[in-house]
């Protein structure tokens, strides 16, 4: 079958250049101003998901979401500015702090040190030590403090120096963050953002290479999102801060230096939507965070071999965007999940269950889930490499699924 | 002439027993008085019977007793040595109105808890219910000094804290019955009392869990004052918890942060000597909890928690300190719970002699005696208060009985403040727009 090469951009693992063919994408009618954010200069690129009933045209299926518009922006005349992912987070954070004086940051080394990954660089000098609070090393307590502050009117952002450290804050995150809105009968809201870098890095050792999304996903009352590009990092950061729900924003240690051109205008992304990275026909590949780049690298190989994978960055780990995923499954009938989470009880496991429950009839083959091995991440580089999913595995999984 | 607690501790030269580099504390009378020889396990000499000149008031009793009760720990038994000095205050510490207010609040607490027990055994409420009988002096002594905007954070033994803070008895009782008219719509239960209107932030089931939240509320107050420049933001936060919690990490982490940033918080330890069946002395290497305050650089005070007037004096000082911006205080209230840990606790482990000793120090009878002896009120007035409270409670029970149970549609309502958090369903609409969602029958 003649495959349509829909303008696949050259993709290398650590470049976030657009891989969409913006010319083919139908966009203007999709843009809608969010009802809640109708202040002056904000464009909220959000899908008009509510109106997509009669989505008959092929192109309609491609983009019920924000990324498409990004494609349009980035290929139009050199507008926007280029920056690295951690700078995008910084920008989003600073804009929100400027906009609302109740937004504050707390965490270890976020103030004078500027953040261990420089996401809060310069903010303490600008906003003071109380607004960008250097805490002692007491994760459970300062997360609880953030929750108490959120309940009494502030909008704190708690930074875990490494996501793994938030295991110490599990008591507060599970019992208080997730539950208090409910047990108080809706009286108190907890608009807190908990963020930090996680994931497998470069030989950081087992404890610094943890993926906490699997542990937190069962907690009712919280939302989880994972950013993967400077564009979505800034947009999700802003959305998370503005959200009235507690949000956990997962960043990845290895993605902080990704460079991309992002719009100059203010934008906020939707916390619940997935991102279409590369439209395709043969198979749906669902991924998030760092594995997006492994997948795109594999996609290059696959395209050369004649396959046409559709790649979706699910972005919202809890809840799943079943619409984008469903539309894709209905089109391709084959699903491959590629994640860095552990095999047992990970995001992929939940996603597999959700897809099977909702779209079983549309599947031509069993869902394949490629996750990291259930092994504490070893220090040795070679061993570490074998615990996470590599592009070669993705290619062979696709080949097998598409037989 | 008003009598302030700071008059108590006239700094007398006592042998050095403290670190000398605590500049900010050297002038703090409360901190000062706890110098003492390290070998002494009770409160130091300066606390007992303070022989400074009596105050210039012509009132018959001329003995003064310090606000903090004196206890000796000897041979592992806590022995009360100054029980008789309980109400040896000379001065009019309270006016008649204040006295009646305190009495009414304690009676409300006591009668409410007794009614809870009755209702529990009649099958009107279930689960874990922890009653506060015997500890009323702490709740009343502290909370009645607060403004409405001040925050109270409690534990699972929170009914009386809620009542003292102003949550109507009806709302608390129907919450216990699990009705939709409860203060938390029936979703919290006995261990999760919340009230936005009265600034009561819980109600926490795990011990120690509320202390960081209280620290956050205090942080909020300081933030409002210093960052948002709200001049009137001088709200203080009270965190109540027990002796068992004082061995928990969150307690120490928060003492550190509160002292470090001088947060307007008061840590109130309700030391009733027992954590279910674990005696405080068996669980704690140094059972004197008030000492742990100075270790972090904050004032640490010990007070007789069965005496509402003493608690009130200590509370006044601590609250004023917090409001001024001078930082936190750790107050250890020696108190006792007359009932078991919860209604499911057979309470077989505690020595009946110990229970009897503390029953003799019932805070309500003590206040009654004080008020009558000092001619602040007569039997009749106090009886009428009790009758009034009886009526309030009967009304609360009736109201709760008649209130509706939460309907199915309430099931999914408060999971998220923004229900978009349930995500986008397969049909492209947000899950919360699904009619089954509002009926509570959707599966999330």
CSV table of C-alpha atoms in Angstrom, one decimal, chain B residues 26-422:
chain,number,residue,atom,x,y,z
B,26,UNK,CA,17.1,35.4,76.4
B,27,UNK,CA,14.5,38.0,77.0
B,28,UNK,CA,11.6,35.7,76.6
B,29,UNK,CA,10.2,35.0,80.0
B,30,UNK,CA,8.9,31.7,79.0
B,31,UNK,CA,12.1,30.4,77.6
B,32,UNK,CA,13.9,31.8,80.5
B,33,UNK,CA,12.2,30.0,83.2
B,34,UNK,CA,13.2,26.6,82.0
B,35,UNK,CA,16.7,26.8,82.9
B,36,UNK,CA,17.4,24.3,85.5
B,37,UNK,CA,19.9,21.7,86.4
B,38,UNK,CA,20.0,19.0,83.8
B,39,UNK,CA,19.6,16.2,86.3
B,40,UNK,CA,16.2,17.4,87.4
B,41,UNK,CA,13.5,15.6,85.6
B,42,UNK,CA,10.6,17.8,86.5
B,43,UNK,CA,10.1,21.5,85.9
B,44,UNK,CA,12.9,23.5,87.4
B,45,UNK,CA,12.9,25.2,90.7
B,46,UNK,CA,12.1,28.6,89.3
B,47,UNK,CA,8.7,27.3,88.4
B,48,UNK,CA,7.5,26.1,91.7
B,49,UNK,CA,6.1,28.4,94.1
B,50,UNK,CA,7.5,31.6,93.0
B,51,UNK,CA,8.3,33.7,96.0
B,52,UNK,CA,8.4,37.1,94.4
B,53,UNK,CA,6.5,39.8,96.1
B,54,UNK,CA,2.8,39.4,96.0
B,55,UNK,CA,0.9,41.7,93.7
B,56,UNK,CA,-0.7,44.8,95.1
B,57,UNK,CA,-4.3,43.7,95.4
B,58,UNK,CA,-6.3,43.4,98.5
B,59,UNK,CA,-7.7,40.0,98.1
B,60,UNK,CA,-7.7,37.4,100.8
B,61,UNK,CA,-5.6,34.6,99.2
B,62,UNK,CA,-2.1,35.8,98.9
B,63,UNK,CA,-0.5,32.7,97.5
B,64,UNK,CA,0.4,32.7,93.9
B,65,UNK,CA,1.1,29.7,91.9
B,66,UNK,CA,2.8,29.6,88.6
B,67,UNK,CA,0.8,29.0,85.5
B,68,UNK,CA,2.6,25.9,84.8
B,69,UNK,CA,1.9,23.0,87.0
B,70,UNK,CA,4.7,21.2,88.7
B,71,UNK,CA,5.1,17.6,88.1
B,72,UNK,CA,7.7,15.3,89.3
B,73,UNK,CA,8.7,12.3,87.4
B,74,UNK,CA,10.1,9.8,89.8
B,75,UNK,CA,10.3,6.1,89.5
B,76,UNK,CA,8.5,6.3,86.2
B,77,UNK,CA,5.3,7.5,87.8
B,78,UNK,CA,4.0,11.0,87.1
B,79,UNK,CA,3.1,12.4,90.4
B,80,UNK,CA,1.2,15.6,90.6
B,81,UNK,CA,2.6,17.6,93.4
B,82,UNK,CA,0.7,20.8,93.3
B,83,UNK,CA,-2.8,19.7,92.7
B,84,UNK,CA,-4.1,21.8,95.5
B,85,UNK,CA,-2.7,25.0,94.1
B,86,UNK,CA,-4.9,24.7,91.1
B,87,UNK,CA,-7.0,27.6,91.7
B,88,UNK,CA,-4.9,29.5,94.1
B,89,UNK,CA,-4.9,32.5,91.9
B,90,UNK,CA,-5.6,35.6,93.7
B,91,UNK,CA,-6.8,37.7,91.0
B,92,UNK,CA,-9.8,37.9,88.9
B,93,UNK,CA,-8.4,36.1,86.0
B,94,UNK,CA,-11.7,36.1,84.2
B,95,UNK,CA,-14.8,38.1,84.2
B,96,UNK,CA,-18.2,36.6,84.9
B,97,UNK,CA,-19.0,36.6,81.2
B,98,UNK,CA,-15.8,34.9,80.3
B,99,UNK,CA,-16.3,32.4,83.0
B,100,UNK,CA,-19.7,31.5,81.8
B,101,UNK,CA,-18.5,31.3,78.2
B,102,UNK,CA,-15.8,28.9,79.2
B,103,UNK,CA,-18.1,26.8,81.3
B,104,UNK,CA,-20.6,26.6,78.5
B,105,UNK,CA,-18.0,25.6,76.0
B,106,UNK,CA,-16.7,22.8,78.2
B,107,UNK,CA,-20.2,21.6,79.0
B,108,UNK,CA,-21.0,21.6,75.3
B,109,UNK,CA,-17.9,19.5,74.6
B,110,UNK,CA,-18.5,17.1,77.4
B,111,UNK,CA,-22.2,16.6,76.8
B,112,UNK,CA,-21.7,16.3,73.1
B,113,UNK,CA,-19.2,13.5,73.5
B,114,UNK,CA,-21.4,11.7,75.9
B,115,UNK,CA,-24.2,12.0,73.4
B,116,UNK,CA,-21.9,10.6,70.7
B,117,UNK,CA,-21.2,7.6,72.8
B,118,UNK,CA,-24.9,7.0,73.3
B,119,UNK,CA,-25.6,7.4,69.6
B,120,UNK,CA,-22.8,5.1,68.7
B,121,UNK,CA,-24.1,2.3,70.9
B,122,UNK,CA,-27.5,2.9,69.4
B,123,UNK,CA,-26.1,2.3,65.9
B,124,UNK,CA,-26.4,5.8,64.6
B,125,UNK,CA,-22.8,6.2,63.8
B,126,UNK,CA,-20.1,3.8,62.9
B,127,UNK,CA,-16.4,3.4,62.5
B,128,UNK,CA,-13.8,5.0,64.7
B,129,UNK,CA,-15.0,7.6,67.1
B,130,UNK,CA,-12.6,9.2,69.4
B,131,UNK,CA,-14.0,11.1,72.4
B,132,UNK,CA,-12.5,14.0,74.2
B,133,UNK,CA,-13.9,13.6,77.7
B,134,UNK,CA,-11.6,15.1,80.2
B,135,UNK,CA,-9.5,17.2,77.9
B,136,UNK,CA,-12.0,20.0,77.5
B,137,UNK,CA,-9.9,22.5,79.3
B,138,UNK,CA,-7.3,22.5,76.5
B,139,UNK,CA,-9.8,23.0,73.7
B,140,UNK,CA,-11.7,25.7,75.5
B,141,UNK,CA,-8.7,27.3,77.0
B,142,UNK,CA,-7.0,27.8,73.7
B,143,UNK,CA,-9.7,28.2,71.1
B,144,UNK,CA,-11.9,30.6,73.0
B,145,UNK,CA,-9.1,33.1,72.7
B,146,UNK,CA,-9.0,33.0,68.9
B,147,UNK,CA,-10.5,35.2,66.3
B,148,UNK,CA,-12.7,33.7,63.6
B,149,UNK,CA,-10.0,34.1,61.0
B,150,UNK,CA,-7.5,32.1,63.1
B,151,UNK,CA,-7.0,28.5,62.0
B,152,UNK,CA,-7.3,25.4,64.0
B,153,UNK,CA,-5.9,22.0,62.9
B,154,UNK,CA,-6.8,19.0,64.8
B,155,UNK,CA,-6.5,15.2,64.7
B,156,UNK,CA,-9.0,12.4,64.8
B,157,UNK,CA,-10.1,13.6,68.3
B,158,UNK,CA,-11.6,16.6,66.8
B,159,UNK,CA,-15.3,17.0,67.7
B,160,UNK,CA,-14.7,19.3,70.6
B,161,UNK,CA,-12.2,21.4,68.7
B,162,UNK,CA,-14.8,21.9,66.0
B,163,UNK,CA,-17.4,22.9,68.6
B,164,UNK,CA,-15.1,25.3,70.4
B,165,UNK,CA,-14.2,26.9,67.1
B,166,UNK,CA,-17.8,27.6,66.4
B,167,UNK,CA,-19.0,24.8,64.1
B,168,UNK,CA,-22.7,24.3,65.1
B,169,UNK,CA,-23.4,21.1,67.1
B,170,UNK,CA,-26.0,20.2,64.4
B,171,UNK,CA,-23.4,20.2,61.7
B,172,UNK,CA,-21.0,18.1,63.7
B,173,UNK,CA,-23.6,15.6,64.8
B,174,UNK,CA,-25.0,15.1,61.3
B,175,UNK,CA,-21.6,14.7,60.0
B,176,UNK,CA,-21.1,11.9,62.5
B,177,UNK,CA,-24.4,10.4,61.4
B,178,UNK,CA,-23.1,10.5,57.8
B,179,UNK,CA,-25.9,12.8,56.6
B,180,UNK,CA,-25.7,15.2,53.7
B,181,UNK,CA,-26.2,18.2,56.1
B,182,UNK,CA,-23.0,17.4,57.9
B,183,UNK,CA,-20.2,19.9,57.9
B,184,UNK,CA,-18.4,17.9,55.3
B,185,UNK,CA,-21.6,16.6,53.6
B,186,UNK,CA,-21.2,13.3,55.3
B,187,UNK,CA,-18.0,12.6,53.4
B,188,UNK,CA,-15.5,13.1,56.1
B,189,UNK,CA,-16.9,11.5,59.2
B,190,UNK,CA,-15.7,11.6,62.8
B,191,UNK,CA,-12.1,12.0,61.9
B,192,UNK,CA,-12.3,14.6,59.2
B,193,UNK,CA,-14.1,17.7,60.5
B,194,UNK,CA,-13.6,20.7,58.3
B,195,UNK,CA,-15.2,24.1,58.2
B,196,UNK,CA,-14.1,26.8,55.8
B,197,UNK,CA,-16.3,29.3,57.5
B,198,UNK,CA,-14.8,28.7,60.9
B,199,UNK,CA,-11.3,28.0,59.6
B,200,UNK,CA,-11.1,24.5,60.9
B,201,UNK,CA,-8.7,22.6,58.7
B,202,UNK,CA,-9.3,19.1,59.9
B,203,UNK,CA,-9.7,16.4,61.2
B,204,UNK,CA,-6.8,14.0,60.2
B,205,UNK,CA,-6.9,10.3,60.6
B,206,UNK,CA,-3.1,9.7,60.6
B,207,UNK,CA,-1.3,11.2,63.5
B,208,UNK,CA,1.2,13.9,62.6
B,209,UNK,CA,-0.4,14.5,59.2
B,210,UNK,CA,-2.0,17.7,60.2
B,211,UNK,CA,1.1,19.4,61.6
B,212,UNK,CA,2.6,20.2,58.2
B,213,UNK,CA,-0.8,21.4,57.0
B,214,UNK,CA,-1.0,23.7,60.1
B,215,UNK,CA,2.5,24.9,59.3
B,216,UNK,CA,1.3,25.7,55.8
B,217,UNK,CA,-1.6,27.7,57.1
B,218,UNK,CA,0.8,29.6,59.3
B,219,UNK,CA,3.0,30.1,56.3
B,220,UNK,CA,0.1,31.5,54.4
B,221,UNK,CA,-0.6,34.0,57.2
B,222,UNK,CA,3.1,35.2,57.1
B,223,UNK,CA,3.0,35.3,53.3
B,224,UNK,CA,0.0,37.5,53.3
B,225,UNK,CA,1.6,39.9,55.7
B,226,UNK,CA,5.0,40.1,54.1
B,227,UNK,CA,4.5,39.4,50.5
B,228,UNK,CA,1.0,40.4,49.8
B,229,UNK,CA,1.4,43.3,52.3
B,230,UNK,CA,-2.0,42.7,53.9
B,231,UNK,CA,-1.5,44.6,57.1
B,232,UNK,CA,-4.3,42.9,58.9
B,233,UNK,CA,-3.0,39.4,58.2
B,234,UNK,CA,-1.9,38.5,61.7
B,235,UNK,CA,-3.8,35.2,61.9
B,236,UNK,CA,-2.4,32.5,64.0
B,237,UNK,CA,-2.7,28.7,63.6
B,238,UNK,CA,-3.2,26.2,66.4
B,239,UNK,CA,-2.1,22.7,65.8
B,240,UNK,CA,-3.5,20.1,68.3
B,241,UNK,CA,-2.0,16.7,68.6
B,242,UNK,CA,-1.1,14.1,71.2
B,243,UNK,CA,1.8,12.6,73.0
B,244,UNK,CA,2.2,9.8,70.6
B,245,UNK,CA,2.6,12.2,67.7
B,246,UNK,CA,5.6,13.7,69.4
B,247,UNK,CA,7.7,10.8,68.4
B,248,UNK,CA,6.8,11.2,64.8
B,249,UNK,CA,9.2,12.8,62.2
B,250,UNK,CA,6.7,15.3,60.9
B,251,UNK,CA,6.5,16.9,64.4
B,252,UNK,CA,10.2,17.6,64.5
B,253,UNK,CA,10.4,18.7,60.9
B,254,UNK,CA,7.7,21.2,61.5
B,255,UNK,CA,9.1,22.5,64.7
B,256,UNK,CA,12.3,23.2,62.8
B,257,UNK,CA,10.6,25.0,60.0
B,258,UNK,CA,8.2,27.0,62.2
B,259,UNK,CA,11.1,28.2,64.4
B,260,UNK,CA,13.3,28.8,61.4
B,261,UNK,CA,10.8,31.1,59.6
B,262,UNK,CA,9.1,32.4,62.8
B,263,UNK,CA,5.7,31.2,61.7
B,264,UNK,CA,2.7,32.3,63.7
B,265,UNK,CA,1.8,28.9,64.9
B,266,UNK,CA,1.3,27.3,68.3
B,267,UNK,CA,1.9,23.6,68.7
B,268,UNK,CA,-0.4,22.3,71.4
B,269,UNK,CA,0.5,18.9,72.7
B,270,UNK,CA,-2.4,17.2,74.5
B,271,UNK,CA,-0.4,14.8,76.5
B,272,UNK,CA,-2.9,12.4,77.9
B,273,UNK,CA,-0.1,9.9,78.6
B,274,UNK,CA,-1.6,7.2,76.5
B,275,UNK,CA,-1.4,6.4,72.8
B,276,UNK,CA,-4.2,3.8,72.6
B,277,UNK,CA,-2.5,1.3,74.9
B,278,UNK,CA,1.1,2.6,74.7
B,279,UNK,CA,2.1,4.6,77.7
B,280,UNK,CA,4.0,7.8,76.9
B,281,UNK,CA,6.7,6.8,79.2
B,282,UNK,CA,7.3,3.5,77.4
B,283,UNK,CA,7.5,5.1,74.0
B,284,UNK,CA,9.6,8.2,74.6
B,285,UNK,CA,13.2,8.5,75.6
B,286,UNK,CA,12.7,11.9,77.2
B,287,UNK,CA,9.0,12.2,78.2
B,288,UNK,CA,9.1,15.9,78.7
B,289,UNK,CA,7.8,17.2,75.5
B,290,UNK,CA,8.0,20.9,76.3
B,291,UNK,CA,11.8,20.6,76.3
B,292,UNK,CA,11.8,19.8,72.7
B,293,UNK,CA,10.7,23.4,71.9
B,294,UNK,CA,13.9,25.0,73.1
B,295,UNK,CA,15.9,22.4,71.3
B,296,UNK,CA,14.6,24.0,68.1
B,297,UNK,CA,14.9,27.5,69.4
B,298,UNK,CA,11.4,28.2,70.3
B,299,UNK,CA,9.6,28.7,73.6
B,300,UNK,CA,8.5,25.4,75.3
B,301,UNK,CA,5.9,25.5,78.0
B,302,UNK,CA,4.3,22.9,80.2
B,303,UNK,CA,0.9,23.6,81.6
B,304,UNK,CA,-1.7,21.7,83.7
B,305,UNK,CA,-4.2,20.8,81.0
B,306,UNK,CA,-6.9,20.0,83.5
B,307,UNK,CA,-7.1,23.6,84.6
B,308,UNK,CA,-8.8,25.8,82.0
B,309,UNK,CA,-7.6,29.1,83.5
B,310,UNK,CA,-4.0,28.1,83.5
B,311,UNK,CA,-4.3,26.9,80.0
B,312,UNK,CA,-5.9,30.2,79.1
B,313,UNK,CA,-3.0,32.2,80.5
B,314,UNK,CA,-0.4,30.2,78.7
B,315,UNK,CA,-2.5,30.4,75.5
B,316,UNK,CA,-2.8,34.1,75.8
B,317,UNK,CA,0.9,34.5,75.9
B,318,UNK,CA,1.6,32.1,73.1
B,319,UNK,CA,-1.1,33.6,70.8
B,320,UNK,CA,0.2,37.1,71.4
B,321,UNK,CA,3.7,36.0,70.6
B,322,UNK,CA,2.6,34.5,67.4
B,323,UNK,CA,0.5,37.5,66.4
B,324,UNK,CA,3.3,39.9,67.0
B,325,UNK,CA,5.4,37.9,64.6
B,326,UNK,CA,7.8,36.6,67.3
B,327,UNK,CA,7.4,33.0,66.2
B,328,UNK,CA,6.0,29.7,67.4
B,329,UNK,CA,5.5,28.2,70.8
B,330,UNK,CA,5.3,24.6,71.9
B,331,UNK,CA,2.8,24.1,74.7
B,332,UNK,CA,2.6,20.8,76.4
B,333,UNK,CA,-0.7,20.3,78.2
B,334,UNK,CA,-0.8,17.6,80.8
B,335,UNK,CA,-4.3,16.2,80.5
B,336,UNK,CA,-6.2,12.9,80.5
B,337,UNK,CA,-8.9,11.3,78.6
B,338,UNK,CA,-11.6,9.8,80.8
B,339,UNK,CA,-12.7,7.3,78.2
B,340,UNK,CA,-10.8,4.9,76.1
B,341,UNK,CA,-8.9,5.8,73.0
B,342,UNK,CA,-11.9,5.3,70.9
B,343,UNK,CA,-15.3,3.7,71.4
B,344,UNK,CA,-13.9,0.4,70.3
B,345,UNK,CA,-11.1,0.5,73.0
B,346,UNK,CA,-11.9,-1.6,76.0
B,347,UNK,CA,-9.5,0.5,78.0
B,348,UNK,CA,-8.2,-2.3,80.2
B,349,UNK,CA,-4.6,-1.2,80.4
B,350,UNK,CA,-4.8,1.9,82.4
B,351,UNK,CA,-4.6,1.8,86.1
B,352,UNK,CA,-7.9,2.6,87.8
B,353,UNK,CA,-6.1,4.5,90.5
B,354,UNK,CA,-4.6,6.8,87.8
B,355,UNK,CA,-8.1,7.3,86.3
B,356,UNK,CA,-9.5,8.1,89.7
B,357,UNK,CA,-6.8,10.7,90.3
B,358,UNK,CA,-7.5,12.5,87.1
B,359,UNK,CA,-11.3,12.2,87.5
B,360,UNK,CA,-10.8,14.2,90.7
B,361,UNK,CA,-9.3,16.9,88.6
B,362,UNK,CA,-12.1,17.1,86.2
B,363,UNK,CA,-11.8,20.5,84.5
B,364,UNK,CA,-15.5,21.2,84.5
B,365,UNK,CA,-16.0,20.6,88.2
B,366,UNK,CA,-12.8,22.6,88.9
B,367,UNK,CA,-14.1,25.6,87.0
B,368,UNK,CA,-17.5,25.3,88.6
B,369,UNK,CA,-15.9,25.2,92.0
B,370,UNK,CA,-13.8,28.2,91.1
B,371,UNK,CA,-16.7,30.3,89.8
B,372,UNK,CA,-18.8,29.5,92.8
B,373,UNK,CA,-16.1,30.2,95.3
B,374,UNK,CA,-15.2,33.4,93.7
B,375,UNK,CA,-18.8,34.5,93.4
B,376,UNK,CA,-18.7,34.7,89.6
B,377,UNK,CA,-21.8,32.6,89.3
B,378,UNK,CA,-24.2,30.5,91.3
B,379,UNK,CA,-25.5,27.0,91.0
B,380,UNK,CA,-28.6,28.2,89.3
B,381,UNK,CA,-26.8,29.9,86.5
B,382,UNK,CA,-24.6,27.0,85.8
B,383,UNK,CA,-27.5,24.6,85.9
B,384,UNK,CA,-29.3,26.7,83.4
B,385,UNK,CA,-26.3,26.5,81.1
B,386,UNK,CA,-26.3,22.8,81.3
B,387,UNK,CA,-30.0,22.7,80.6
B,388,UNK,CA,-29.5,24.9,77.5
B,389,UNK,CA,-26.8,22.6,76.2
B,390,UNK,CA,-29.0,19.6,76.8
B,391,UNK,CA,-31.5,21.3,74.5
B,392,UNK,CA,-28.9,22.2,71.9
B,393,UNK,CA,-27.9,18.6,71.8
B,394,UNK,CA,-31.4,17.2,71.6
B,395,UNK,CA,-32.0,19.5,68.8
B,396,UNK,CA,-28.8,18.4,67.1
B,397,UNK,CA,-29.7,14.8,67.3
B,398,UNK,CA,-33.2,15.4,66.1
B,399,UNK,CA,-31.9,17.4,63.2
B,400,UNK,CA,-29.4,14.8,62.3
B,401,UNK,CA,-32.0,12.0,62.5
B,402,UNK,CA,-34.2,13.9,60.2
B,403,UNK,CA,-31.5,14.9,57.7
B,404,UNK,CA,-31.3,13.1,54.4
B,405,UNK,CA,-28.6,10.6,53.6
B,406,UNK,CA,-26.3,11.7,50.8
B,407,UNK,CA,-27.8,10.8,47.4
B,408,UNK,CA,-26.0,8.8,44.8
B,409,UNK,CA,-25.4,11.9,42.8
B,410,UNK,CA,-23.1,13.2,45.5
B,411,UNK,CA,-20.6,10.4,45.0
B,412,UNK,CA,-18.4,12.0,42.3
B,413,UNK,CA,-19.0,15.6,43.1
B,414,UNK,CA,-16.1,16.7,45.2
B,415,UNK,CA,-13.3,14.4,43.9
B,416,UNK,CA,-11.9,17.3,41.9
B,417,UNK,CA,-12.4,21.0,42.4
B,418,UNK,CA,-12.3,21.2,38.6
B,419,UNK,CA,-14.1,18.1,37.4
B,420,UNK,CA,-12.4,18.3,34.1
B,421,UNK,CA,-9.8,16.3,36.0
B,422,UNK,CA,-11.7,13.2,35.3
